[in-house]
Every structure is written in structure tokens, then in C-alpha cells.
Amino acid sequence: MEGAKPEPGPVGLEFCLAQEGHFEEVMSISRDVYGGIDYLPVRYRTWLQEPARRVMLAKRNGRVIALVSVNVVDDGRTAVVEGLRVAPRERGKGIAGLIQEHCLDFIRAQFPEVEVRRYTRSGRLGPEVLAKFQLICKQEILSLYFKVEALRPKLGAAIVQLKASGTEWQEPIVLQAADVKRVFLNPTVIDTVLPGKTIVHDWAPFKASGSNLETLLKQDIVWMADSKEEPSVLSLCTAPYAIPMGANHHRLNIDIFGKHFPGARSQFLAHLQEVIGSLQGPLYCILYMDPSLWQEMHSFCLESFGLQSDRDFGGQSVLEAGI
Ligand SMILES: CC(C)(COP(=O)(O)OP(=O)(O)OC[C@H]1O[C@@H](n2cnc3c(N)ncnc32)[C@H](O)[C@@H]1OP(=O)(O)O)[C@@H](O)C(=O)NCCC(=O)NCCS
């Protein structure tokens, strides 16, 4: 199983662990995924190196037709299912269900201490999904598109204006590694700021624990808070990464936790200022936040800030079920 030799499976499928050499085939089944803003092209090789992650492929007649990844987090207790995709011509035949089942069997055998599985799904969830899964938390999504050159002067002007208004600006603090642990492991923060006691970073859900923070601190993330002692808003921002949409197109994700709008808006703007640096060209910025903030953030971005809304994801839900 550890090598590339596929195992026979149901309905003419074979399963094997993904390897670096499968990259082009995986990309060829991913062309339409997330309308061109797919993260897998930049994550694929990193995922293969992560010790607690398994990336599984399904093949038919020797050709890759589906992929799923499962990462074991929360001190070995949670299997997080990510990256699911099936080749367009093979959809609607139950393959997504089969590859997940196969990968989870593999995880159960390799990580017997796993108790639950978690998924982060977009879209409005129907009763059939909620009957099978417990909803851990729901964030709303604002998907923004702009050219960095056009944003740069507006960003500076918006920050100056908010600072001049007094209470509308809540000075964001960039957290260093030692601060991150202290702030995110604070029991009040876990209970009152984190949605469902969960740190959701770029679609991946983590319980607030020392081991998960160690893992996240190895990634290229900017961490912010409105206070180190009694924070009411916290946020994480990925470094901008290239996406298949086109040459020089980038994406970044800003996950915001907490319900205080001025704090959330200040951190959103500060993250943009921190990351855009010398970047040029089109940028897709996906902003995840408590549903209570969405209307004000939407109005600010579109009306006051002149940004263009990109697509409606229908929210982001973290779901859990027994393994
Ligand atoms: C979503 C997608 C993977 C479904 O593939 P499919 O083979 O047509 O799906 P199936 O015929 O197996 O039917 C649905 C099953 O897939 C699973 N599924 C569908 N969407 C899912 C999602 N977003 N996340 C997790 N599982 C999902 C369910 O487990 C369901 O099984 P169930 O019948 O036990 O409820 C496919 O349409 C696709 O590749 N879309 C583009 C990529 C994408 O949107 N991926 C999902 C987000 S990670």
C-alpha cells in the first residue's frame, strides 16, 4: 500500500497512495475545481511530506480519476478529510463516497486512536447532511477580487480615515509564536472567541491545542489579535499563493474569529497591508467570519472600499461524525 502499486477495489477501481509523479494527472482531474482558485497545485507536494497526512488516489484502467486527503490532528483523535475531487466524467457514480470510505479504512488501521472525522463544507447544508453530521461551527464567507495596483492607494486611504475616526480603528497586534500559544490557549478565548472552540485555517479545522498550534506555527501564517490579554477578535492570514486561474493570479485567505466589527475590519485591512507588499496583478481574497459580521463587512468592502465581490460560497461549515 505504501508504494505506487494500486490495490483492487470495487467497480473496477484501484486505490493507491499519491506520489510526486502523479502531480500532472491530479492536476488534469482538477481543472474546474473551485472555478480556478484551487489550492491543491501549491499544496500537493507539501501534503505528501506531512507525517500524519495520507493522500489517496482512485484509478480506473491505470488512470487517476479521484483524490482525497485525510490529515490526523488533535493529538491523533481527529481525521480531517480535505481536497476531495472526482474527474468530471466520473462524477455522479458514487466515487467520492467510495474513495473516502477506502481512505478512512486505511486511516483507522494506521491511526487506531482516531475517534472522529471532520469535514469543512461550503454551501447551504440540507437536512440529509445535518442528519449524518454534527455541525461544529459555521462561518460566512466574503469572496473579493481586485487588482493589487488598484487596491494599494485605497487601502492606505481607508486606514488613515478609520484611524482619524477614533473608535472605528482597533489597532491590530501581530502575534509572535510565543504570543500565539498564550492567546489561543486562553480558556476564555477558546470558549467565547473561537467558533465551536475551533481554529479554522484555510478550510482546515483544528482544536485549540498545543500540538495543533505547533503544526500551524510551521506554516507561513500572519497571526493577529486586538489584545494579547483579553482579545475579542483574532485572525490568521495565509501568504498569497499562485492559483490556476491565470499567470500572476494569486489567492489569500483571512480567517477572522470574534464578533466585534471594528476589530475584525481593522485586522482585515492590516492583513491586506501586511501581505500585499510588492505583489502585482489580480488577487482573490477569501474572508471568513462570524455570520453576524457579514452584512457590515460586505457593505464596507463593496460600498465604502469599492471592492468587487467575486462568488457566493454559501458559507463554510465544520462537520463532525464518528469515524
Ligand atoms: C463533490 C464531488 C467530489 C462529488 O463526487 P461524486 O463522485 O459525484 O459524488 P458521489 O456520487 O460519491 O455522491 C456524493 C457522495 O460524495 C460525498 N460528498 C459530496 N460532496 C462532498 C463534499 N463537498 N465533501 C465531502 N464529501 C462530499 C458524500 O460523502 C456523498 O456520499 P453519501 O452519498 O454517503 O452522502 C465532485 O462533484 C467534484 O469533484 N467536485 C469538484 C470538487 C469539489 O467541489 N469537491 C468538494 C469540496 S472538497
Tab-separated table of C-alpha atoms and ligand atoms in Angstrom:
chain	number	residue	atom	x	y	z
A	1	MET	CA	0.000	0.000	0.000
A	2	GLU	CA	2.814	2.451	0.853
A	3	GLY	CA	4.200	2.238	-2.699
A	4	ALA	CA	2.583	3.190	-6.001
A	5	LYS	CA	1.255	-0.355	-6.643
A	6	PRO	CA	-2.545	0.020	-6.726
A	7	GLU	CA	-4.892	-2.250	-4.767
A	8	PRO	CA	-8.013	-3.591	-6.494
A	9	GLY	CA	-11.247	-2.006	-5.213
A	10	PRO	CA	-14.982	-2.043	-6.031
A	11	VAL	CA	-16.459	-1.340	-9.510
A	12	GLY	CA	-13.139	-1.637	-11.342
A	13	LEU	CA	-11.417	0.934	-9.131
A	14	GLU	CA	-7.913	0.647	-7.750
A	15	PHE	CA	-6.627	2.703	-4.827
A	16	CYS	CA	-3.076	3.826	-4.096
A	17	LEU	CA	-1.254	6.459	-2.104
A	18	ALA	CA	-0.408	9.564	-4.096
A	19	GLN	CA	3.182	10.193	-5.073
A	20	GLU	CA	5.023	13.148	-6.548
A	21	GLY	CA	4.907	11.549	-10.026
A	22	HIS	CA	1.073	11.679	-10.019
A	23	PHE	CA	1.084	15.501	-9.936
A	24	GLU	CA	0.188	16.095	-13.610
A	25	GLU	CA	-2.623	13.509	-13.574
A	26	VAL	CA	-4.048	15.011	-10.383
A	27	MET	CA	-3.960	18.465	-11.961
A	28	SER	CA	-5.711	17.133	-15.058
A	29	ILE	CA	-8.744	15.982	-12.993
A	30	SER	CA	-8.727	19.308	-11.068
A	31	ARG	CA	-9.075	21.825	-13.888
A	32	ASP	CA	-12.606	23.013	-12.998
A	33	VAL	CA	-12.248	22.727	-9.222
A	34	TYR	CA	-13.343	25.859	-7.295
A	35	GLY	CA	-13.598	27.854	-10.538
A	36	GLY	CA	-9.843	28.355	-10.926
A	37	ILE	CA	-8.884	29.243	-7.340
A	38	ASP	CA	-7.893	25.701	-6.285
A	39	TYR	CA	-5.237	25.448	-3.571
A	40	LEU	CA	-4.081	21.906	-4.468
A	41	PRO	CA	-1.490	22.856	-7.129
A	42	VAL	CA	0.558	24.653	-4.443
A	43	ARG	CA	-0.251	22.234	-1.605
A	44	TYR	CA	0.084	18.837	-3.324
A	45	ARG	CA	3.826	18.318	-2.784
A	46	THR	CA	3.728	19.704	0.777
A	47	TRP	CA	0.823	17.395	1.644
A	48	LEU	CA	2.882	14.360	0.576
A	49	GLN	CA	5.569	15.309	3.129
A	50	GLU	CA	3.234	15.767	6.133
A	51	PRO	CA	3.736	12.822	8.524
A	52	ALA	CA	0.117	12.496	9.721
A	53	ARG	CA	-1.482	13.040	6.314
A	54	ARG	CA	-2.389	10.423	3.730
A	55	VAL	CA	-3.303	11.398	0.158
A	56	MET	CA	-5.259	8.640	-1.592
A	57	LEU	CA	-5.951	8.244	-5.312
A	58	ALA	CA	-8.540	6.139	-7.130
A	59	LYS	CA	-7.579	4.813	-10.553
A	60	ARG	CA	-9.553	3.193	-13.355
A	61	ASN	CA	-7.632	1.427	-16.129
A	62	GLY	CA	-4.444	2.787	-14.609
A	63	ARG	CA	-5.563	6.443	-14.818
A	64	VAL	CA	-6.167	8.710	-11.838
A	65	ILE	CA	-9.883	9.556	-11.523
A	66	ALA	CA	-10.230	10.787	-7.901
A	67	LEU	CA	-8.283	12.119	-4.926
A	68	VAL	CA	-8.938	12.567	-1.229
A	69	SER	CA	-6.670	13.509	1.636
A	70	VAL	CA	-7.030	12.783	5.352
A	71	ASN	CA	-4.913	14.594	7.942
A	72	VAL	CA	-4.817	13.305	11.526
A	73	VAL	CA	-4.847	16.219	14.008
A	74	ASP	CA	-5.991	16.997	17.592
A	75	ASP	CA	-3.296	14.748	19.172
A	76	GLY	CA	-4.335	11.852	16.944
A	77	ARG	CA	-8.071	11.989	17.737
A	78	THR	CA	-9.481	13.626	14.573
A	79	ALA	CA	-9.258	12.673	10.907
A	80	VAL	CA	-9.770	15.786	8.759
A	81	VAL	CA	-10.980	14.990	5.236
A	82	GLU	CA	-9.770	17.505	2.604
A	83	GLY	CA	-9.188	18.011	-1.097
A	84	LEU	CA	-11.905	15.615	-2.326
A	85	ARG	CA	-12.292	15.632	-6.099
A	86	VAL	CA	-13.502	13.275	-8.812
A	87	ALA	CA	-12.731	13.599	-12.553
A	88	PRO	CA	-15.687	15.391	-14.224
A	89	ARG	CA	-16.563	12.405	-16.448
A	90	GLU	CA	-16.718	10.091	-13.395
A	91	ARG	CA	-18.992	12.191	-11.173
A	92	GLY	CA	-22.430	11.043	-10.021
A	93	LYS	CA	-21.397	7.375	-9.746
A	94	GLY	CA	-20.662	7.218	-6.018
A	95	ILE	CA	-16.867	7.502	-6.415
A	96	ALA	CA	-16.482	10.333	-3.871
A	97	GLY	CA	-18.158	8.097	-1.288
A	98	LEU	CA	-16.010	5.060	-2.209
A	99	ILE	CA	-12.638	6.812	-2.119
A	100	GLN	CA	-13.463	8.410	1.247
A	101	GLU	CA	-14.537	5.059	2.664
A	102	HIS	CA	-11.332	3.436	1.423
A	103	CYS	CA	-9.100	6.212	2.784
A	104	LEU	CA	-10.852	6.211	6.166
A	105	ASP	CA	-10.421	2.399	6.441
A	106	PHE	CA	-6.720	2.956	5.825
A	107	ILE	CA	-6.589	5.698	8.490
A	108	ARG	CA	-8.443	3.502	11.029
A	109	ALA	CA	-5.809	0.794	10.545
A	110	GLN	CA	-2.835	3.180	10.755
A	111	PHE	CA	-4.145	5.517	13.463
A	112	PRO	CA	-6.312	3.357	15.767
A	113	GLU	CA	-6.688	6.198	18.297
A	114	VAL	CA	-8.732	8.333	15.853
A	115	GLU	CA	-12.254	8.885	17.256
A	116	VAL	CA	-13.962	11.270	14.833
A	117	ARG	CA	-13.789	12.605	11.290
A	118	ARG	CA	-14.262	16.238	10.333
A	119	TYR	CA	-15.084	17.961	7.063
A	120	THR	CA	-15.331	21.627	6.146
A	121	ARG	CA	-18.058	22.108	3.548
A	122	SER	CA	-19.244	25.098	1.586
A	123	GLY	CA	-22.875	25.717	0.633
A	124	ARG	CA	-26.166	25.690	2.490
A	125	LEU	CA	-26.472	22.263	4.070
A	126	GLY	CA	-29.616	20.195	3.599
A	127	PRO	CA	-31.340	18.128	6.329
A	128	GLU	CA	-29.796	14.909	4.929
A	129	VAL	CA	-26.276	16.202	5.700
A	130	LEU	CA	-27.258	17.530	9.134
A	131	ALA	CA	-28.845	14.158	9.973
A	132	LYS	CA	-25.464	12.456	9.441
A	133	PHE	CA	-23.125	15.080	10.924
A	134	GLN	CA	-22.895	17.317	13.963
A	135	LEU	CA	-22.424	20.971	12.994
A	136	ILE	CA	-19.390	22.248	14.944
A	137	CYS	CA	-19.400	25.819	13.614
A	138	LYS	CA	-20.396	27.957	10.690
A	139	GLN	CA	-18.541	30.945	9.272
A	140	GLU	CA	-19.752	33.264	6.496
A	141	ILE	CA	-17.542	33.967	3.503
A	142	LEU	CA	-16.875	37.155	1.598
A	143	SER	CA	-15.033	36.473	-1.603
A	144	LEU	CA	-13.279	39.513	-3.047
A	145	TYR	CA	-11.449	40.118	-6.259
A	146	PHE	CA	-9.243	43.071	-7.123
A	147	LYS	CA	-6.078	44.160	-8.875
A	148	VAL	CA	-3.421	44.821	-6.269
A	149	GLU	CA	-2.262	48.001	-8.035
A	150	ALA	CA	-5.788	49.469	-7.731
A	151	LEU	CA	-6.194	48.374	-4.114
A	152	ARG	CA	-2.933	49.763	-2.749
A	153	PRO	CA	-3.844	53.505	-2.636
A	154	LYS	CA	-7.434	52.808	-1.454
A	155	LEU	CA	-6.152	50.623	1.363
A	156	GLY	CA	-3.834	53.297	2.707
A	157	ALA	CA	-6.613	55.919	2.477
A	158	ALA	CA	-9.190	53.682	4.243
A	159	ILE	CA	-6.817	53.024	7.144
A	160	VAL	CA	-5.993	56.730	7.542
A	161	GLN	CA	-9.721	57.575	7.577
A	162	LEU	CA	-10.590	54.908	10.171
A	163	LYS	CA	-7.670	55.919	12.403
A	164	ALA	CA	-8.883	59.533	12.306
A	165	SER	CA	-12.375	58.462	13.412
A	166	GLY	CA	-11.194	57.101	16.792
A	167	THR	CA	-13.170	54.015	17.902
A	168	GLU	CA	-13.641	52.629	14.365
A	169	TRP	CA	-9.962	51.585	14.326
A	170	GLN	CA	-8.817	48.881	16.771
A	171	GLU	CA	-5.034	48.680	16.422
A	172	PRO	CA	-4.159	45.107	15.344
A	173	ILE	CA	-1.250	43.373	17.067
A	174	VAL	CA	0.856	40.926	15.038
A	175	LEU	CA	1.390	37.887	17.282
A	176	GLN	CA	4.748	36.143	17.551
A	177	ALA	CA	4.956	32.369	18.153
A	178	ALA	CA	5.046	32.630	21.963
A	179	ASP	CA	2.060	35.033	21.944
A	180	VAL	CA	0.074	32.754	19.622
A	181	LYS	CA	0.165	29.909	22.128
A	182	ARG	CA	-0.688	32.129	25.092
A	183	VAL	CA	-3.583	33.845	23.290
A	184	PHE	CA	-5.103	30.820	21.530
A	185	LEU	CA	-4.847	28.512	24.557
A	186	ASN	CA	-6.551	31.049	26.843
A	187	PRO	CA	-9.740	29.218	28.037
A	188	THR	CA	-11.872	32.388	27.674
A	189	VAL	CA	-10.701	32.798	24.083
A	190	ILE	CA	-11.477	29.139	23.337
A	191	ASP	CA	-14.978	29.432	24.851
A	192	THR	CA	-16.020	32.878	23.624
A	193	VAL	CA	-13.974	33.851	20.555
A	194	LEU	CA	-13.202	30.682	18.574
A	195	PRO	CA	-16.201	29.323	16.624
A	196	GLY	CA	-17.081	25.907	18.069
A	197	LYS	CA	-13.777	26.084	20.043
A	198	THR	CA	-12.102	25.569	16.662
A	199	ILE	CA	-9.317	27.315	14.748
A	200	VAL	CA	-10.323	27.065	11.101
A	201	HIS	CA	-7.368	27.946	8.907
A	202	ASP	CA	-7.773	27.930	5.129
A	203	TRP	CA	-10.651	25.370	5.429
A	204	ALA	CA	-8.776	23.054	7.837
A	205	PRO	CA	-10.325	22.768	11.341
A	206	PHE	CA	-8.079	22.367	14.412
A	207	LYS	CA	-8.996	22.196	18.098
A	208	ALA	CA	-7.097	24.801	20.129
A	209	SER	CA	-4.282	22.609	21.487
A	210	GLY	CA	-0.525	22.960	21.910
A	211	SER	CA	0.262	20.288	19.302
A	212	ASN	CA	-2.043	21.809	16.669
A	213	LEU	CA	-0.557	25.258	17.254
A	214	GLU	CA	2.952	23.788	16.824
A	215	THR	CA	1.835	22.439	13.433
A	216	LEU	CA	0.218	25.725	12.384
A	217	LEU	CA	3.213	27.771	13.533
A	218	LYS	CA	5.369	25.923	10.980
A	219	GLN	CA	3.171	27.359	8.202
A	220	ASP	CA	3.511	30.768	6.583
A	221	ILE	CA	0.711	32.474	8.556
A	222	VAL	CA	0.356	36.023	9.909
A	223	TRP	CA	-1.485	35.912	13.270
A	224	MET	CA	-3.255	38.995	14.658
A	225	ALA	CA	-5.290	39.981	17.731
A	226	ASP	CA	-6.829	43.161	19.110
A	227	SER	CA	-5.271	42.438	22.533
A	228	LYS	CA	-2.871	39.844	23.932
A	229	GLU	CA	-4.578	39.835	27.342
A	230	GLU	CA	-8.326	39.937	26.603
A	231	PRO	CA	-8.776	39.536	22.864
A	232	SER	CA	-12.211	39.805	21.297
A	233	VAL	CA	-11.051	39.412	17.673
A	234	LEU	CA	-8.316	37.115	16.332
A	235	SER	CA	-7.303	36.388	12.765
A	236	LEU	CA	-4.992	34.299	10.595
A	237	CYS	CA	-3.856	35.112	7.071
A	238	THR	CA	-2.102	32.839	4.584
A	239	ALA	CA	0.711	34.115	2.397
A	240	PRO	CA	-0.652	34.855	-1.116
A	241	TYR	CA	-0.316	31.784	-3.348
A	242	ALA	CA	-0.492	31.203	-7.101
A	243	ILE	CA	-3.750	29.755	-8.490
A	244	PRO	CA	-4.595	28.077	-11.819
A	245	MET	CA	-6.904	30.981	-12.872
A	246	GLY	CA	-4.071	32.589	-14.864
A	247	ALA	CA	-0.470	33.771	-14.875
A	248	ASN	CA	0.282	36.096	-11.961
A	249	HIS	CA	-3.115	35.402	-10.271
A	250	HIS	CA	-2.955	34.918	-6.500
A	251	ARG	CA	-5.254	33.928	-3.677
A	252	LEU	CA	-5.125	34.571	0.031
A	253	ASN	CA	-7.374	33.502	2.898
A	254	ILE	CA	-8.128	35.543	6.004
A	255	ASP	CA	-9.916	33.656	8.803
A	256	ILE	CA	-11.402	36.014	11.396
A	257	PHE	CA	-12.761	34.891	14.784
A	258	GLY	CA	-14.913	37.043	17.084
A	259	LYS	CA	-17.968	39.248	16.692
A	260	HIS	CA	-16.654	42.810	17.080
A	261	PHE	CA	-16.912	44.534	13.693
A	262	PRO	CA	-14.407	47.415	14.128
A	263	GLY	CA	-11.779	44.914	15.360
A	264	ALA	CA	-12.491	42.488	12.506
A	265	ARG	CA	-12.369	45.247	9.876
A	266	SER	CA	-9.111	46.671	11.267
A	267	GLN	CA	-7.439	43.238	11.150
A	268	PHE	CA	-8.730	42.576	7.628
A	269	LEU	CA	-7.171	45.840	6.407
A	270	ALA	CA	-3.963	45.302	8.378
A	271	HIS	CA	-3.564	41.794	6.922
A	272	LEU	CA	-4.006	43.128	3.397
A	273	GLN	CA	-1.428	45.815	4.053
A	274	GLU	CA	0.985	43.275	5.584
A	275	VAL	CA	0.773	40.720	2.763
A	276	ILE	CA	0.410	42.628	-0.487
A	277	GLY	CA	3.970	44.022	-0.285
A	278	SER	CA	5.326	44.162	-3.810
A	279	LEU	CA	2.625	41.826	-5.223
A	280	GLN	CA	1.126	42.848	-8.588
A	281	GLY	CA	-1.870	41.625	-10.575
A	282	PRO	CA	-5.216	40.000	-9.770
A	283	LEU	CA	-5.824	38.849	-6.179
A	284	TYR	CA	-8.693	36.691	-4.859
A	285	CYS	CA	-9.114	37.407	-1.168
A	286	ILE	CA	-11.398	34.997	0.685
A	287	LEU	CA	-12.526	36.345	4.028
A	288	TYR	CA	-14.154	34.005	6.589
A	289	MET	CA	-16.009	35.494	9.564
A	290	ASP	CA	-18.783	35.109	12.106
A	291	PRO	CA	-22.166	35.343	10.286
A	292	SER	CA	-23.107	38.400	12.422
A	293	LEU	CA	-20.284	40.410	10.777
A	294	TRP	CA	-21.070	39.608	7.175
A	295	GLN	CA	-23.514	42.428	6.345
A	296	GLU	CA	-21.317	45.210	7.723
A	297	MET	CA	-18.166	43.749	6.183
A	298	HIS	CA	-19.911	43.328	2.839
A	299	SER	CA	-21.168	46.941	2.880
A	300	PHE	CA	-17.759	48.256	3.875
A	301	CYS	CA	-15.887	46.325	1.194
A	302	LEU	CA	-18.280	46.989	-1.652
A	303	GLU	CA	-19.664	50.444	-0.916
A	304	SER	CA	-17.072	52.252	1.195
A	305	PHE	CA	-13.989	50.455	-0.054
A	306	GLY	CA	-15.026	49.906	-3.670
A	307	LEU	CA	-14.024	46.229	-3.816
A	308	GLN	CA	-15.630	43.765	-6.195
A	309	SER	CA	-17.458	40.740	-4.762
A	310	ASP	CA	-16.395	37.550	-6.534
A	311	ARG	CA	-18.529	34.461	-5.821
A	312	ASP	CA	-21.029	33.173	-3.248
A	313	PHE	CA	-19.670	30.118	-1.440
A	314	GLY	CA	-22.817	29.786	0.681
A	315	GLY	CA	-20.835	29.783	3.930
A	316	GLN	CA	-18.334	27.401	5.478
A	317	SER	CA	-19.472	24.652	7.887
A	318	VAL	CA	-17.290	22.376	10.003
A	319	LEU	CA	-18.995	18.983	10.364
A	320	GLU	CA	-18.140	16.039	12.582
A	321	ALA	CA	-19.145	12.384	12.726
A	322	GLY	CA	-17.822	9.220	14.329
A	323	ILE	CA	-15.009	7.502	12.470
B	1	LIG	C1	-18.122	16.887	-4.947
B	1	LIG	C2	-17.616	15.709	-5.772
B	1	LIG	C3	-16.307	15.205	-5.165
B	1	LIG	C4	-18.666	14.604	-5.707
B	1	LIG	O1	-18.215	13.473	-6.439
B	1	LIG	P1	-19.188	12.292	-6.889
B	1	LIG	O2	-18.363	11.087	-7.156
B	1	LIG	O3	-20.043	12.780	-7.997
B	1	LIG	O4	-20.073	12.094	-5.584
B	1	LIG	P2	-20.855	10.753	-5.201
B	1	LIG	O5	-21.528	10.226	-6.454
B	1	LIG	O6	-19.966	9.822	-4.458
B	1	LIG	O7	-22.006	11.227	-4.276
B	1	LIG	C5	-21.940	12.022	-3.130
B	1	LIG	C6	-21.054	11.477	-2.034
B	1	LIG	O8	-19.874	12.264	-2.083
B	1	LIG	C7	-19.592	12.836	-0.841
B	1	LIG	N1	-19.520	14.279	-0.999
B	1	LIG	C8	-20.112	15.045	-1.926
B	1	LIG	N2	-19.712	16.318	-1.765
B	1	LIG	C9	-18.868	16.341	-0.739
B	1	LIG	C10	-18.108	17.347	-0.105
B	1	LIG	N3	-18.141	18.613	-0.503
B	1	LIG	N4	-17.338	16.988	0.939
B	1	LIG	C11	-17.300	15.732	1.369
B	1	LIG	N5	-17.982	14.744	0.812
B	1	LIG	C12	-18.751	15.051	-0.239
B	1	LIG	C13	-20.597	12.403	0.130
B	1	LIG	O9	-19.903	11.549	1.038
B	1	LIG	C14	-21.620	11.629	-0.648
B	1	LIG	O10	-21.710	10.396	-0.034
B	1	LIG	P3	-23.097	9.949	0.631
B	1	LIG	O11	-23.904	9.508	-0.542
B	1	LIG	O12	-22.660	8.903	1.572
B	1	LIG	O13	-23.677	11.172	1.300
B	1	LIG	C15	-17.394	16.086	-7.283
B	1	LIG	O14	-18.562	16.700	-7.768
B	1	LIG	C16	-16.207	17.021	-7.508
B	1	LIG	O15	-15.072	16.578	-7.720
B	1	LIG	N6	-16.453	18.348	-7.494
B	1	LIG	C17	-15.399	19.337	-7.643
B	1	LIG	C18	-14.525	19.432	-6.377
B	1	LIG	C19	-15.327	19.728	-5.121
B	1	LIG	O16	-16.214	20.574	-5.125
B	1	LIG	N7	-15.016	18.968	-4.038
B	1	LIG	C20	-15.761	19.072	-2.761
B	1	LIG	C21	-15.193	20.007	-1.792
B	1	LIG	S1	-13.695	19.446	-1.059
